[in-house]
């Protein structure tokens, strides 16, 4: 690895991570999700710090394994994946690109978790209006708090009658 500067290795690592999908929403990479907090690389060693999404999401360990595999495949010999729990991940960390991909995928992207950052009170039980990802109507109803995974809620659009999943803001 002589002659390869650390920044290049970091860029290689980020590029590899961009190809690691979220197992629950495969159109999103772990970077789109915003869960990659830090990447440090030196020689053929790399350390990645991840913040898990929803606690209790079984995807967390799956993601760590996929990240490890992707970095090994990218040529790193020594891969360390660690988790950082604070500050907790919020759906605000999903990138603009990630939100666009969610909408294209037919999942209503999460709205901002907090309108202004000053005094944040997270009201998990309150269900704000969620626009239908198919027709854009705001006339939607929540059918179930949990969709195919604990991270998504099941909604139905009253305008086009289609059910859809909403990535819950957190
Ligand atoms: Zn609709």
Short mmCIF file of C-alpha atoms and ligand atoms in Angstrom, two decimals:
data_model
loop_
_atom_site.label_atom_id
_atom_site.label_comp_id
_atom_site.label_asym_id
_atom_site.label_seq_id
_atom_site.Cartn_x
_atom_site.Cartn_y
_atom_site.Cartn_z
CA UNK A 1 0.00 0.00 0.00
CA UNK A 2 3.02 2.30 -0.14
CA UNK A 3 2.44 5.41 -2.21
CA UNK A 4 -1.28 5.44 -1.55
CA UNK A 5 -2.25 8.36 0.61
CA UNK A 6 -4.87 7.95 3.29
CA UNK A 7 -7.34 10.31 1.61
CA UNK A 8 -7.49 8.06 -1.43
CA UNK A 9 -8.22 5.07 0.76
CA UNK A 10 -11.01 7.03 2.47
CA UNK A 11 -12.46 7.87 -0.95
CA UNK A 12 -12.28 4.19 -1.92
CA UNK A 13 -14.08 3.29 1.30
CA UNK A 14 -16.86 5.86 0.72
CA UNK A 15 -17.29 4.61 -2.84
CA UNK A 16 -17.64 1.05 -1.55
CA UNK A 17 -20.16 2.17 1.06
CA UNK A 18 -22.24 3.93 -1.59
CA UNK A 19 -22.92 0.47 -3.04
CA UNK A 20 -24.10 -1.06 0.26
CA UNK A 21 -27.92 -1.13 0.28
CA UNK A 22 -30.17 -0.80 3.25
CA UNK A 23 -31.60 -4.33 3.57
CA UNK A 24 -35.06 -2.98 4.29
CA UNK A 25 -35.20 -0.33 1.58
CA UNK A 26 -32.72 -1.61 -1.00
CA UNK A 27 -32.95 1.51 -3.16
CA UNK A 28 -31.18 3.39 -0.39
CA UNK A 29 -27.50 2.99 0.28
CA UNK A 30 -26.17 3.28 3.80
CA UNK A 31 -24.90 6.70 2.75
CA UNK A 32 -28.35 7.78 1.53
CA UNK A 33 -29.67 6.70 4.92
CA UNK A 34 -27.12 8.91 6.63
CA UNK A 35 -25.97 6.22 9.05
CA UNK A 36 -22.27 6.38 8.12
CA UNK A 37 -20.79 8.78 10.65
CA UNK A 38 -17.06 8.38 10.10
CA UNK A 39 -14.66 6.64 7.80
CA UNK A 40 -10.99 6.44 8.70
CA UNK A 41 -8.51 4.55 6.58
CA UNK A 42 -4.82 3.92 6.82
CA UNK A 43 -2.98 1.51 4.60
CA UNK A 44 -5.25 -1.48 4.21
CA UNK A 45 -7.07 -0.83 7.48
CA UNK A 46 -10.38 0.95 7.60
CA UNK A 47 -12.70 1.83 10.42
CA UNK A 48 -16.32 2.76 9.84
CA UNK A 49 -18.57 4.23 12.47
CA UNK A 50 -22.26 3.57 11.96
CA UNK A 51 -25.25 4.91 13.86
CA UNK A 52 -28.07 2.36 13.72
CA UNK A 53 -31.43 3.56 12.49
CA UNK A 54 -34.39 2.45 14.51
CA UNK A 55 -33.40 0.64 17.65
CA UNK A 56 -34.75 -2.84 17.40
CA UNK A 57 -34.34 -2.90 13.66
CA UNK A 58 -32.77 -6.29 13.02
CA UNK A 59 -31.16 -4.72 9.98
CA UNK A 60 -28.38 -3.24 12.10
CA UNK A 61 -26.26 -6.37 12.17
CA UNK A 62 -27.06 -7.16 8.55
CA UNK A 63 -25.81 -3.70 7.57
CA UNK A 64 -22.61 -4.08 9.59
CA UNK A 65 -21.92 -7.37 7.82
CA UNK A 66 -22.61 -5.88 4.39
CA UNK A 67 -20.35 -2.92 5.13
CA UNK A 68 -17.59 -5.28 6.19
CA UNK A 69 -17.98 -7.41 3.05
CA UNK A 70 -18.02 -4.38 0.75
CA UNK A 71 -14.83 -2.97 2.25
CA UNK A 72 -13.06 -6.32 2.09
CA UNK A 73 -14.12 -6.55 -1.56
CA UNK A 74 -12.75 -3.03 -2.11
CA UNK A 75 -9.32 -4.26 -1.08
CA UNK A 76 -9.13 -3.47 2.59
CA UNK A 77 -7.56 -6.23 4.64
CA UNK A 78 -8.55 -5.06 8.09
CA UNK A 79 -12.08 -3.76 8.50
CA UNK A 80 -13.52 -2.55 11.75
CA UNK A 81 -17.18 -1.57 12.03
CA UNK A 82 -18.30 0.10 15.21
CA UNK A 83 -21.63 1.54 16.29
CA UNK A 84 -22.23 4.92 17.80
CA UNK A 85 -25.58 5.36 19.50
CA UNK A 86 -25.40 9.04 20.39
CA UNK A 87 -26.59 11.29 18.96
CA UNK A 88 -29.37 9.00 17.80
CA UNK A 89 -30.10 8.71 14.11
CA UNK A 90 -33.13 10.59 12.86
CA UNK A 91 -34.83 10.51 9.50
CA UNK A 92 -33.47 14.04 9.00
CA UNK A 93 -30.16 12.34 8.21
CA UNK A 94 -31.60 10.75 5.06
CA UNK A 95 -30.02 12.63 2.18
CA UNK A 96 -31.98 14.60 -0.41
CA UNK A 97 -30.95 11.95 -2.91
CA UNK A 98 -32.24 9.30 -0.52
CA UNK A 99 -35.61 11.06 -0.20
CA UNK A 100 -35.94 11.22 -3.96
CA UNK A 101 -35.14 7.51 -4.24
CA UNK A 102 -37.72 6.67 -1.56
CA UNK A 103 -40.42 8.56 -3.43
CA UNK A 104 -39.46 6.87 -6.71
CA UNK A 105 -39.65 3.54 -4.92
CA UNK A 106 -43.23 4.27 -3.82
CA UNK A 107 -42.44 4.91 -0.18
CA UNK A 108 -43.48 8.29 1.18
CA UNK A 109 -40.29 9.90 2.45
CA UNK A 110 -40.28 11.12 6.03
CA UNK A 111 -41.02 14.76 6.63
CA UNK A 112 -38.65 16.74 8.77
CA UNK A 113 -38.61 15.37 12.28
CA UNK A 114 -38.55 18.91 13.65
CA UNK A 115 -39.60 22.08 11.86
CA UNK A 116 -37.11 24.28 13.68
CA UNK A 117 -34.32 22.90 15.73
CA UNK A 118 -34.84 25.11 18.78
CA UNK A 119 -37.09 23.20 21.14
CA UNK A 120 -37.70 19.77 19.80
CA UNK A 121 -40.45 17.68 21.23
CA UNK A 122 -40.80 14.47 19.32
CA UNK A 123 -44.37 13.30 19.30
CA UNK A 124 -44.02 9.78 18.07
CA UNK A 125 -47.72 9.00 18.31
CA UNK A 126 -48.87 11.96 16.29
CA UNK A 127 -49.30 11.06 12.65
CA UNK A 128 -48.80 14.11 10.44
CA UNK A 129 -50.32 14.29 6.98
CA UNK A 130 -48.39 12.02 4.66
CA UNK A 131 -48.65 12.65 0.95
CA UNK A 132 -49.38 9.70 -1.31
CA UNK A 133 -46.19 8.85 -3.24
CA UNK A 134 -48.26 7.82 -6.25
CA UNK A 135 -50.71 10.68 -6.80
CA UNK A 136 -49.45 13.27 -4.32
CA UNK A 137 -52.76 13.58 -2.49
CA UNK A 138 -52.53 14.51 1.19
CA UNK A 139 -55.84 12.75 1.82
CA UNK A 140 -54.33 9.64 3.31
CA UNK A 141 -55.01 7.50 6.33
CA UNK A 142 -52.78 5.35 8.45
CA UNK A 143 -53.84 1.72 8.43
CA UNK A 144 -51.19 0.30 10.71
CA UNK A 145 -48.34 1.68 12.76
CA UNK A 146 -46.05 -1.00 11.38
CA UNK A 147 -45.69 -1.91 7.73
CA UNK A 148 -43.44 -4.62 6.35
CA UNK A 149 -40.87 -3.62 8.95
CA UNK A 150 -40.96 -1.77 12.24
CA UNK A 151 -39.46 1.22 10.47
CA UNK A 152 -42.37 1.81 8.14
CA UNK A 153 -46.05 2.48 8.67
CA UNK A 154 -48.79 1.34 6.34
CA UNK A 155 -50.99 4.02 4.82
CA UNK A 156 -53.74 4.16 2.26
CA UNK A 157 -54.52 6.99 -0.11
CA UNK A 158 -58.19 7.97 -0.14
CA UNK A 159 -57.77 9.67 -3.53
CA UNK A 160 -56.29 6.81 -5.56
CA UNK A 161 -57.16 4.03 -3.08
CA UNK A 162 -53.62 2.67 -3.17
CA UNK A 163 -51.95 1.47 -0.01
CA UNK A 164 -48.37 2.61 0.50
CA UNK A 165 -45.66 2.53 3.09
CA UNK A 166 -44.30 5.55 4.86
CA UNK A 167 -40.80 5.67 6.26
CA UNK A 168 -41.62 6.93 9.72
CA UNK A 169 -39.99 10.16 10.81
CA UNK A 170 -37.97 9.74 13.96
ZN1 LIG B 1 -52.83 8.43 -4.10
#
